[in-house]
C-alpha positions as a Markdown table, in Angstrom:
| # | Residue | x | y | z |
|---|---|---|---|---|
| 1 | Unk | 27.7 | 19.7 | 9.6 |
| 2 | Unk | 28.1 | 23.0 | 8.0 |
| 3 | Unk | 25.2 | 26.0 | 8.9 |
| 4 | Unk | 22.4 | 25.7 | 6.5 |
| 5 | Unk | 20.9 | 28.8 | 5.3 |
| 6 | Unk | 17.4 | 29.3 | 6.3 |
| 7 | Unk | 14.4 | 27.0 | 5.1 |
| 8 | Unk | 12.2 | 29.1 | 2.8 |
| 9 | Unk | 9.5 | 27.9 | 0.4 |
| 10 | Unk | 12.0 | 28.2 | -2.4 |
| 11 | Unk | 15.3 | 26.4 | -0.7 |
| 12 | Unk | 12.2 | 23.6 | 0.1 |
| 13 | Unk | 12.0 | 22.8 | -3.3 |
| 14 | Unk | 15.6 | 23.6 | -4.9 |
| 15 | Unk | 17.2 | 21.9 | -2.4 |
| 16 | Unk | 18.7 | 18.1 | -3.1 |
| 17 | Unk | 21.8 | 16.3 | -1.8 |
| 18 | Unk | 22.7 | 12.6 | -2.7 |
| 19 | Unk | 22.1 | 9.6 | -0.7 |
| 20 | Unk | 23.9 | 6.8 | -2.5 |
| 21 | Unk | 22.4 | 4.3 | -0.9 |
| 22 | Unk | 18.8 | 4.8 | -1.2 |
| 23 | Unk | 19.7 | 6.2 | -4.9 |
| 24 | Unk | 20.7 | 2.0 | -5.3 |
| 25 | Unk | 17.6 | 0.7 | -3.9 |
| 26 | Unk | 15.6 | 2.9 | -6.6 |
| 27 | Unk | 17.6 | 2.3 | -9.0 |
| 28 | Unk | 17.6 | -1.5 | -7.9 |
| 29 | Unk | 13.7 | -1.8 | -7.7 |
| 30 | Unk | 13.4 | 0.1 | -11.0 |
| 31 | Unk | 15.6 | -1.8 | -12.6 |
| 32 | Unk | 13.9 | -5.1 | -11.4 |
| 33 | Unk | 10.4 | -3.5 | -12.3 |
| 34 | Unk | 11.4 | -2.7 | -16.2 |
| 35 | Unk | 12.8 | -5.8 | -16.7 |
| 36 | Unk | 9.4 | -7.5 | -15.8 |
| 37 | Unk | 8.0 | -5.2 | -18.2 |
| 38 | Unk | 9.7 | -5.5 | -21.1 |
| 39 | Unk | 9.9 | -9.3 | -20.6 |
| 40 | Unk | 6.1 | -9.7 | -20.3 |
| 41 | Unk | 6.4 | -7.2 | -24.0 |
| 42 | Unk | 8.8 | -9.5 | -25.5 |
| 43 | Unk | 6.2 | -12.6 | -25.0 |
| 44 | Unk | 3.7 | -10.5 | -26.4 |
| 45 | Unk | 1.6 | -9.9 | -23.1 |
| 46 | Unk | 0.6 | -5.5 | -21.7 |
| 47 | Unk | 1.3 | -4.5 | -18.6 |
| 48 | Unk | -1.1 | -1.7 | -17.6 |
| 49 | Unk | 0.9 | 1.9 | -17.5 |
| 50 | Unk | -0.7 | 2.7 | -14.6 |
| 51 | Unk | 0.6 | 0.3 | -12.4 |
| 52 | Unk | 4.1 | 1.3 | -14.4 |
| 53 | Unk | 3.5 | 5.2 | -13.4 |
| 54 | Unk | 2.3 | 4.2 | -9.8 |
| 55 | Unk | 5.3 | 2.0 | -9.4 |
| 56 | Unk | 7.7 | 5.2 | -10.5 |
| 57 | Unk | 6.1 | 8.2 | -9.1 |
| 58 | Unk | 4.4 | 7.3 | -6.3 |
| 59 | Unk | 6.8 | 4.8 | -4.8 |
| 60 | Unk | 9.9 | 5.4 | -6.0 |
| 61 | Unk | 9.7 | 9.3 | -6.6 |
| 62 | Unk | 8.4 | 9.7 | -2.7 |
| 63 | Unk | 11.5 | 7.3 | -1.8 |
| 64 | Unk | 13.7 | 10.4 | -4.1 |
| 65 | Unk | 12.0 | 13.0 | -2.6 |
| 66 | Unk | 11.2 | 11.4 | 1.2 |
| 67 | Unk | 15.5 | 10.8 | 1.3 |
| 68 | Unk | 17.2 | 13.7 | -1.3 |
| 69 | Unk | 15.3 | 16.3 | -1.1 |
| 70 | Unk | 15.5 | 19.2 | 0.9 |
| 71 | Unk | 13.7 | 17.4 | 3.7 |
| 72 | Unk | 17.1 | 15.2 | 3.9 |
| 73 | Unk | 19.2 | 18.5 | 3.7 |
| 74 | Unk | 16.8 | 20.1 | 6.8 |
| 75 | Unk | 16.0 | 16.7 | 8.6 |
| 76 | Unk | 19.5 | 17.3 | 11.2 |
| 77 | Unk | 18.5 | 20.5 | 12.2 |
| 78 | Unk | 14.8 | 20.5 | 12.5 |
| 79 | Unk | 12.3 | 18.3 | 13.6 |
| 80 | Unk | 9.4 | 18.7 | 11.2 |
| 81 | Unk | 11.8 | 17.9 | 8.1 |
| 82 | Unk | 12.6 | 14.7 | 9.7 |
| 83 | Unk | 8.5 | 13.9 | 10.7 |
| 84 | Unk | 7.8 | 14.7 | 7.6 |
| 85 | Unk | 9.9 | 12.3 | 5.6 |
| 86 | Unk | 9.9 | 9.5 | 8.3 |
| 87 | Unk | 6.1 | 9.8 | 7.6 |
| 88 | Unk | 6.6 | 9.7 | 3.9 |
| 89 | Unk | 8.5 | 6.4 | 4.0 |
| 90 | Unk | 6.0 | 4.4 | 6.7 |
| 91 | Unk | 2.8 | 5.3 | 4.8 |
| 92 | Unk | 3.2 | 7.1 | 1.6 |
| 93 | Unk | 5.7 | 5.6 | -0.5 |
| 94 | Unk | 4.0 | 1.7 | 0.3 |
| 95 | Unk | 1.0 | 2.8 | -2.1 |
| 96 | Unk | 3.3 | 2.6 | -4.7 |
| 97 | Unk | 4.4 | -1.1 | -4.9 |
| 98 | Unk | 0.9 | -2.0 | -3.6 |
| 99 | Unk | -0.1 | -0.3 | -6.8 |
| 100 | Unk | 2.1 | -1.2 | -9.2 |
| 101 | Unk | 1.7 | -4.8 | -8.2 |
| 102 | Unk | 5.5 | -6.2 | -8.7 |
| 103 | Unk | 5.0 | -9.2 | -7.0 |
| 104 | Unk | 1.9 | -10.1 | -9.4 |
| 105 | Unk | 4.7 | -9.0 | -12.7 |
| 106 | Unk | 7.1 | -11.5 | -11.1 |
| 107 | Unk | 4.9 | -13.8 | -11.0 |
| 108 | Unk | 4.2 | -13.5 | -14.6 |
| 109 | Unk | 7.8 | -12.6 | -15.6 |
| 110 | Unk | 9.8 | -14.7 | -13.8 |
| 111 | Unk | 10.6 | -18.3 | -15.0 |
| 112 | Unk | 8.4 | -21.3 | -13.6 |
| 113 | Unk | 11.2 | -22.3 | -10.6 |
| 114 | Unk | 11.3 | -19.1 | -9.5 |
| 115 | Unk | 7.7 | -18.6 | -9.7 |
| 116 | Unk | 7.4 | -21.4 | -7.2 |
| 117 | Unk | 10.3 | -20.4 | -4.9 |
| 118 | Unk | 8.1 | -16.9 | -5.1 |
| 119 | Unk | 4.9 | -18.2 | -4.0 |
| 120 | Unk | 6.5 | -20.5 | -0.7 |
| 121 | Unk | 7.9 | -16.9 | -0.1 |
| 122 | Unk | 5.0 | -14.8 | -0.1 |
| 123 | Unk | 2.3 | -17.4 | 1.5 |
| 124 | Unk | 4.5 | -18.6 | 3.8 |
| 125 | Unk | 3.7 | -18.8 | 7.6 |
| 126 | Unk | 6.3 | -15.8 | 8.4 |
| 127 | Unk | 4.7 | -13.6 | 6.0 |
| 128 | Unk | 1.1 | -14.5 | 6.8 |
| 129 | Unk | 1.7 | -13.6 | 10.5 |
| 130 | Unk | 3.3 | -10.5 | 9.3 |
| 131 | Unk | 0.8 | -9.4 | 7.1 |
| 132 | Unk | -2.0 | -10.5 | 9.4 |
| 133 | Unk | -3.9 | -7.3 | 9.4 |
| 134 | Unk | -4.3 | -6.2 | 13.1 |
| 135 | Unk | -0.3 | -7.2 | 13.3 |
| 136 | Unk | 0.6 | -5.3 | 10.4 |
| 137 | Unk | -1.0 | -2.3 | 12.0 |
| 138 | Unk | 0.2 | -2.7 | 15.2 |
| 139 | Unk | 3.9 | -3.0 | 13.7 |
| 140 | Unk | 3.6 | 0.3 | 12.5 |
| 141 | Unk | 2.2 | 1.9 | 15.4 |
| 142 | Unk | 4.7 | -0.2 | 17.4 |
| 143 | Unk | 7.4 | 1.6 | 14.8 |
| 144 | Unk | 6.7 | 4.8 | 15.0 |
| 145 | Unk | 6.2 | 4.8 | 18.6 |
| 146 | Unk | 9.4 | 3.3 | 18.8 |
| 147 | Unk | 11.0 | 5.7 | 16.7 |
| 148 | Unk | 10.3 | 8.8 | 18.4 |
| 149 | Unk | 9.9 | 7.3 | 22.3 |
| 150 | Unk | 13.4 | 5.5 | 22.3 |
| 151 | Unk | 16.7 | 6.3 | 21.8 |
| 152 | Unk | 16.7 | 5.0 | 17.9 |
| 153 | Unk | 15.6 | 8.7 | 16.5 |
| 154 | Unk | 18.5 | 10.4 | 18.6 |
| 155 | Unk | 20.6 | 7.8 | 17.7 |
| 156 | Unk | 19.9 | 7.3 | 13.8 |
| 157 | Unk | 20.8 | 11.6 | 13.8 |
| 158 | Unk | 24.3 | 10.7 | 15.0 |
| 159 | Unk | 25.0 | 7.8 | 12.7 |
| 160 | Unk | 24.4 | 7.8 | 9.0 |
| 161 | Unk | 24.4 | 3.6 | 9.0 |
| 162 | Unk | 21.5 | 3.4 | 11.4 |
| 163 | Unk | 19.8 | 6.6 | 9.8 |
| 164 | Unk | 19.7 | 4.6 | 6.1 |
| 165 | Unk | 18.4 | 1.3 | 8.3 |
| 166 | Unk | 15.4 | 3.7 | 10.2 |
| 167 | Unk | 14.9 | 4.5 | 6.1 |
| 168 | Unk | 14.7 | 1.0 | 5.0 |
| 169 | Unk | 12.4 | -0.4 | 8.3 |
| 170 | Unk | 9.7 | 2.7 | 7.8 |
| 171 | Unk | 9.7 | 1.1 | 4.4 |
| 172 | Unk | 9.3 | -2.4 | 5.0 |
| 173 | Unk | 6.8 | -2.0 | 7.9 |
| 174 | Unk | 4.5 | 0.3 | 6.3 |
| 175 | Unk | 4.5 | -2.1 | 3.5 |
| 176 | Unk | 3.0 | -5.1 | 5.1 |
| 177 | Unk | 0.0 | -3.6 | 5.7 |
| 178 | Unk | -0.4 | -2.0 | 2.8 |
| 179 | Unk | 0.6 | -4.3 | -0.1 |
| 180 | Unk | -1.6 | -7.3 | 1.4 |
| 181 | Unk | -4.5 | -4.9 | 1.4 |
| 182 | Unk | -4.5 | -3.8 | -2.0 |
| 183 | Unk | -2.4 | -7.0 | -4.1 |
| 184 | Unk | -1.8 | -10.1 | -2.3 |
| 185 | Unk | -5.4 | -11.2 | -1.5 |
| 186 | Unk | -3.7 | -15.1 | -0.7 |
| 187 | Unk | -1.7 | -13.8 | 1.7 |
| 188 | Unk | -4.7 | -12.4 | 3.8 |
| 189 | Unk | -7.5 | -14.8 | 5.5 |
| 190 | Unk | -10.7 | -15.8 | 3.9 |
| 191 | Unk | -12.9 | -13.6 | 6.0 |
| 192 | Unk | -10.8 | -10.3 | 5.0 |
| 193 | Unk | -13.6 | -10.0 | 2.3 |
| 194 | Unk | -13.2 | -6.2 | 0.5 |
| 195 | Unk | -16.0 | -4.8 | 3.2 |
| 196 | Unk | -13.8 | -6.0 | 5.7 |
| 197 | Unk | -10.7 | -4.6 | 4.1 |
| 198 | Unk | -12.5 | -1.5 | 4.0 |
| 199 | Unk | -13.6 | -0.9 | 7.6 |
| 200 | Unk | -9.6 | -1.8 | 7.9 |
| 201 | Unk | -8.3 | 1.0 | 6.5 |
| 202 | Unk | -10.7 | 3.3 | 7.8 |
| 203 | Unk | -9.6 | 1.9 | 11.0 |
| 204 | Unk | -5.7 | 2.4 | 10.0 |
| 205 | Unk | -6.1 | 5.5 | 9.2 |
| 206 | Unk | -7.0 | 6.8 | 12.7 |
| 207 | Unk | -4.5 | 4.3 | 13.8 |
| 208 | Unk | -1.9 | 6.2 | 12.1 |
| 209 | Unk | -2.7 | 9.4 | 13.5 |
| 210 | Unk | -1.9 | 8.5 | 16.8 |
| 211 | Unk | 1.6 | 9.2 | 16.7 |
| 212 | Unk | 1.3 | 12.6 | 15.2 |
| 213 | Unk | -0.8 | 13.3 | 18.0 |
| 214 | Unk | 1.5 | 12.0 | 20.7 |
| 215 | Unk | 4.2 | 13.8 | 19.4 |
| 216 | Unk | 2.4 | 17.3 | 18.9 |
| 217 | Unk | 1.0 | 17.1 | 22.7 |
| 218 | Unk | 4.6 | 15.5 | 24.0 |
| 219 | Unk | 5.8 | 17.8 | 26.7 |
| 220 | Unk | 9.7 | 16.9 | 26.4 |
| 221 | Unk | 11.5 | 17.3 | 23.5 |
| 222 | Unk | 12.7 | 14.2 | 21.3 |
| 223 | Unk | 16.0 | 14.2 | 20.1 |
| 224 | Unk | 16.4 | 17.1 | 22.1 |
| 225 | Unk | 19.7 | 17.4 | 23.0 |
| 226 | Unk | 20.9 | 17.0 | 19.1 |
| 227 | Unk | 18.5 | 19.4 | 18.0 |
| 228 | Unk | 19.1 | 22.0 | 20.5 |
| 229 | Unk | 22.5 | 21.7 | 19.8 |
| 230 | Unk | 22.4 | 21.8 | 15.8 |
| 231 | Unk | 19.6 | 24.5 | 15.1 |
| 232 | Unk | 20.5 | 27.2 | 13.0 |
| 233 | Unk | 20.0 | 30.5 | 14.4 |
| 234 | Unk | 17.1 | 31.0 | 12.4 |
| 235 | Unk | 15.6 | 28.1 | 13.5 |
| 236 | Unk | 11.9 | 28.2 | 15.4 |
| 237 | Unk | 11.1 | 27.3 | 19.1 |
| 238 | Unk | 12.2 | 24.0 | 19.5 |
| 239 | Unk | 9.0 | 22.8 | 21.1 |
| 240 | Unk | 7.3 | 24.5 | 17.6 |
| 241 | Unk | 9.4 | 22.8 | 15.5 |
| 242 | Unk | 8.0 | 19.6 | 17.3 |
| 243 | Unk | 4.7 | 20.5 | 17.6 |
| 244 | Unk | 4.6 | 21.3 | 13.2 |
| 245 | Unk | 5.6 | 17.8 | 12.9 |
| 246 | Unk | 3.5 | 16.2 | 14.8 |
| 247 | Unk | 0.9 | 18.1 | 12.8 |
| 248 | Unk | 2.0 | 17.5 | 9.6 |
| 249 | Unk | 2.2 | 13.4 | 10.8 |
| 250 | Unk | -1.7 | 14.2 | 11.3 |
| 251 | Unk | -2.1 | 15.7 | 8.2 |
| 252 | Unk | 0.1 | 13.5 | 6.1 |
| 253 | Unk | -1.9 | 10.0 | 7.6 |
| 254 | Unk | -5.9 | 11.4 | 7.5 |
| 255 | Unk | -5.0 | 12.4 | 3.6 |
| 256 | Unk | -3.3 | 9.2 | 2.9 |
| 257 | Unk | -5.7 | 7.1 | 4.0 |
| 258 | Unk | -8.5 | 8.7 | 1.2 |
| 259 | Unk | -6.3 | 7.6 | -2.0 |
| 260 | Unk | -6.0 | 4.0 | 0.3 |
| 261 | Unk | -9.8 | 3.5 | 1.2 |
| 262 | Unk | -10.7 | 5.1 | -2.7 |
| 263 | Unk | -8.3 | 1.8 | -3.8 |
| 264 | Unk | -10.2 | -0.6 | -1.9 |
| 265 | Unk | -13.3 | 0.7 | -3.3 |
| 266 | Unk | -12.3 | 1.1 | -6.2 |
| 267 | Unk | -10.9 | -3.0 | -6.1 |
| 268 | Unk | -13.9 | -4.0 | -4.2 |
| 269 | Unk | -16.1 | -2.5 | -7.7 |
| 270 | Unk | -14.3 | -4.8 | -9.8 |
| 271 | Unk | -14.5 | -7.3 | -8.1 |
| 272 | Unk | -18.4 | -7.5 | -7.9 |
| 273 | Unk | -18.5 | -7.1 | -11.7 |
| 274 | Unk | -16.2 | -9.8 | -12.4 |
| 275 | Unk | -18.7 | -12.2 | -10.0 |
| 276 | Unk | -21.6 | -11.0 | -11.9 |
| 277 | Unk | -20.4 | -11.4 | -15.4 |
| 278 | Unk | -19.3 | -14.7 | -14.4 |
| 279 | Unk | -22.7 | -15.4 | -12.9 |
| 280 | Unk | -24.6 | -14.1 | -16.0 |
| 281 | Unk | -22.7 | -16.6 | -18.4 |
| 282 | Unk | -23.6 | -19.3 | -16.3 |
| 283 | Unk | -27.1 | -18.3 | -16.2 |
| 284 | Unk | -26.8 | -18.0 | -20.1 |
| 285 | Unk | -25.0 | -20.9 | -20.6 |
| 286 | Unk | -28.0 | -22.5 | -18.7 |
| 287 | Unk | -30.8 | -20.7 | -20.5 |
| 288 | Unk | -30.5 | -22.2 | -24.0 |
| 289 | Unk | -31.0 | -25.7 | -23.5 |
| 290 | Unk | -34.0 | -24.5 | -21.2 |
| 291 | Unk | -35.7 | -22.6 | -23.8 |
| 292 | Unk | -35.3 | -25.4 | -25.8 |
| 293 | Unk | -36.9 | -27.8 | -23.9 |
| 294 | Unk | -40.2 | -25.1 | -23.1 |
| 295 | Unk | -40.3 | -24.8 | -26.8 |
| 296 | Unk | -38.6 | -27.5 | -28.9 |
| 297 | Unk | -40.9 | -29.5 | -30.8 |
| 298 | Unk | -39.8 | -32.7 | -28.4 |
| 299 | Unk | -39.9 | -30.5 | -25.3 |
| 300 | Unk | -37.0 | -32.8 | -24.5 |
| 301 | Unk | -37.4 | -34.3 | -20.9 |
| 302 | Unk | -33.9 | -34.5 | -20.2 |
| 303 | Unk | -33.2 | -31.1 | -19.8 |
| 304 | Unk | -33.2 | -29.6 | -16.6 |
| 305 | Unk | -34.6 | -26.4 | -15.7 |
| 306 | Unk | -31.8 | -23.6 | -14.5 |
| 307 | Unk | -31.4 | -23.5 | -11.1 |
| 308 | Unk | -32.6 | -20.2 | -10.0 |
| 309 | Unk | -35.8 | -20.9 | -11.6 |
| 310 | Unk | -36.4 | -24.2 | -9.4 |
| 311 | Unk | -34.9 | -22.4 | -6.2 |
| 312 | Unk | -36.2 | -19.9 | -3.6 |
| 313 | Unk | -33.5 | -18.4 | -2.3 |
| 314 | Unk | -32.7 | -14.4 | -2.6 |
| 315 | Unk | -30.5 | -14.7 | -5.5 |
| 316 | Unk | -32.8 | -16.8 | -7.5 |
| 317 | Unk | -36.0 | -15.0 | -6.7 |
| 318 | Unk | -33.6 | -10.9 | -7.8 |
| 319 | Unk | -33.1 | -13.5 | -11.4 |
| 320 | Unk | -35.8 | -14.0 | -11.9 |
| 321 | Unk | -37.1 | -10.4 | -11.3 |
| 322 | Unk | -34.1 | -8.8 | -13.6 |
| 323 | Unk | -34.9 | -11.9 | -16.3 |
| 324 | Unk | -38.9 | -12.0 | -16.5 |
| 325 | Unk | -39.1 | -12.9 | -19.7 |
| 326 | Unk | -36.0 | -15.5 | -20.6 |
């Protein structure tokens, strides 16, 4: 390992190297997301673009930038670099999938045996324990935790193998909460309503501060001895360096979880107006042969009064207040 010059705010964003294999996964999982694209144009179906541009920017660009950029140049000889991109992977680059929905394109794309062999996958018992909300979040406390209090940071510095695996299982982890949450509403239980998913997030959120808190107030130094031993001379107080990357951690997961909660809202919204248009055609569909038989010369017998002017329940009784005159 060669002496790096020092990290300025220029060198943080000219500086790249190339990491061939996360450069295949994102070239792998774009590849795999533009063919579902274009096959769903072929048939003569849209795909929104913002689920496209979410797919690329958010979740593969922060893979780029959490793995070549000069955070992946730095992340050997400080500690914040590394923080910061570990960070990045676990709760960052997750949005993107969750947003660009590629399970739902496959789903569409993909012919009908594989569409089945896709659904066993995804609701199966493995991945509904996984994705179970209280275990997905403890996984990725359990993961960062693990990270920085065991020997798997130090180690992952000294092996480039194990450093692309730490990449790939920030990745994975920090996707089970967050895909389920925002996509794969058959993979979560009934009672994990949108209000519910809410007050989840919220609760994640704080959740995911935790380790950015335990590592800016940690006393001993992690991956100290490889630190101490690789910092440039320009390089800060090593318990500094740790301390700026526990506080970017902080940072990183209370802004994060905004954009995540804003989703759910934002999901929740649509939700409610998709219930309610569907209620009002069924209240209209039920209206007409009511009017009829109030005013049809027969006043035909037969026909039945809509429901929610016969019941006395709340919704019938907000109806019938919003519809005074049908």
């Amino acid at each position: 390992m060669g002496s790096l010059p020092e990290l300025t705010t220029g060198r943080l964003l000219s500086s790249w190297q190339l990491d061939v294999p996360a450069l295949l996964l994102v070239v792998l999982l774009g590849v795999l997301y533009g063919w579902g694209v274009l096959r769903l144009r072929r048939r003569g179906e849209r795909w929104p673009v913002s689920r496209l541009a979410a797919f690329s920017l958010v979740g593969l660009g922060t893979l780029v930038a959490a793995t070549m950029s000069a955070l992946a140049v730095y992340d050997r000889v400080l500690f914040w670099p590394a923080a910061v991109q570990n960070v990045l992977l676990d709760l960052i680059a997750p949005l993107g999938p969750a947003l660009g929905d590629p399970l739902r394109l496959a789903l569409r794309a993909l012919p009908e045996p594989a569409v089945g062999r896709v659904r066993r996958v995804t609701t199966g018992r493995l991945v509904r324990l996984l994705t179970f909300p209280l275990v997905s979040t403890a996984l990725v406390l359990a993961t960062e935790l693990t990270v920085y209090f065991t020997s798997y940071f130090a180690t992952a510095l000294r092996h480039g193998w194990l450093h692309e695996l730490l990449y790939l299982h920030l990745l994975l982890v920090g996707s089970l909460f967050v895909v389920p949450v925002l996509t794969r509403e058959e993979a979560l239980p009934r009672w994990c309503t949108h209000p519910v998913r809410a007050a989840l997030v919220f609760l994640d959120g704080i959740i995911d501060a935790v380790p950015g808190i335990v590592v800016m107030t940690h006393g001993t130094l992690i991956a100290g001895a490889w630190y101490l031993h690789h910092a440039p001379p320009w390089a800060p107080d090593m318990h500094h360096d740790q301390q700026l990357g526990g506080g970017a951690m902080i940072s990183i997961a209370e802004l994060v979880a905004l954009p995540f909660l804003l989703a759910v809202f934002v999901q929740w919204a649509r939700a409610e107006r998709v219930q309610t248009t569907a209620l009002d055609r069924r209240l209209d569909a039920e209206l007409a042969p009511a009017a009829y038989a109030a005013t049809g010369p027969a006043r035909r017998p037969d026909l039945v009064r809509p429901w929610w002017e016969t019941e006395n329940g709340e919704v019938a009784q907000r109806i019938r207040q919003e519809r005074p005159g049908r």
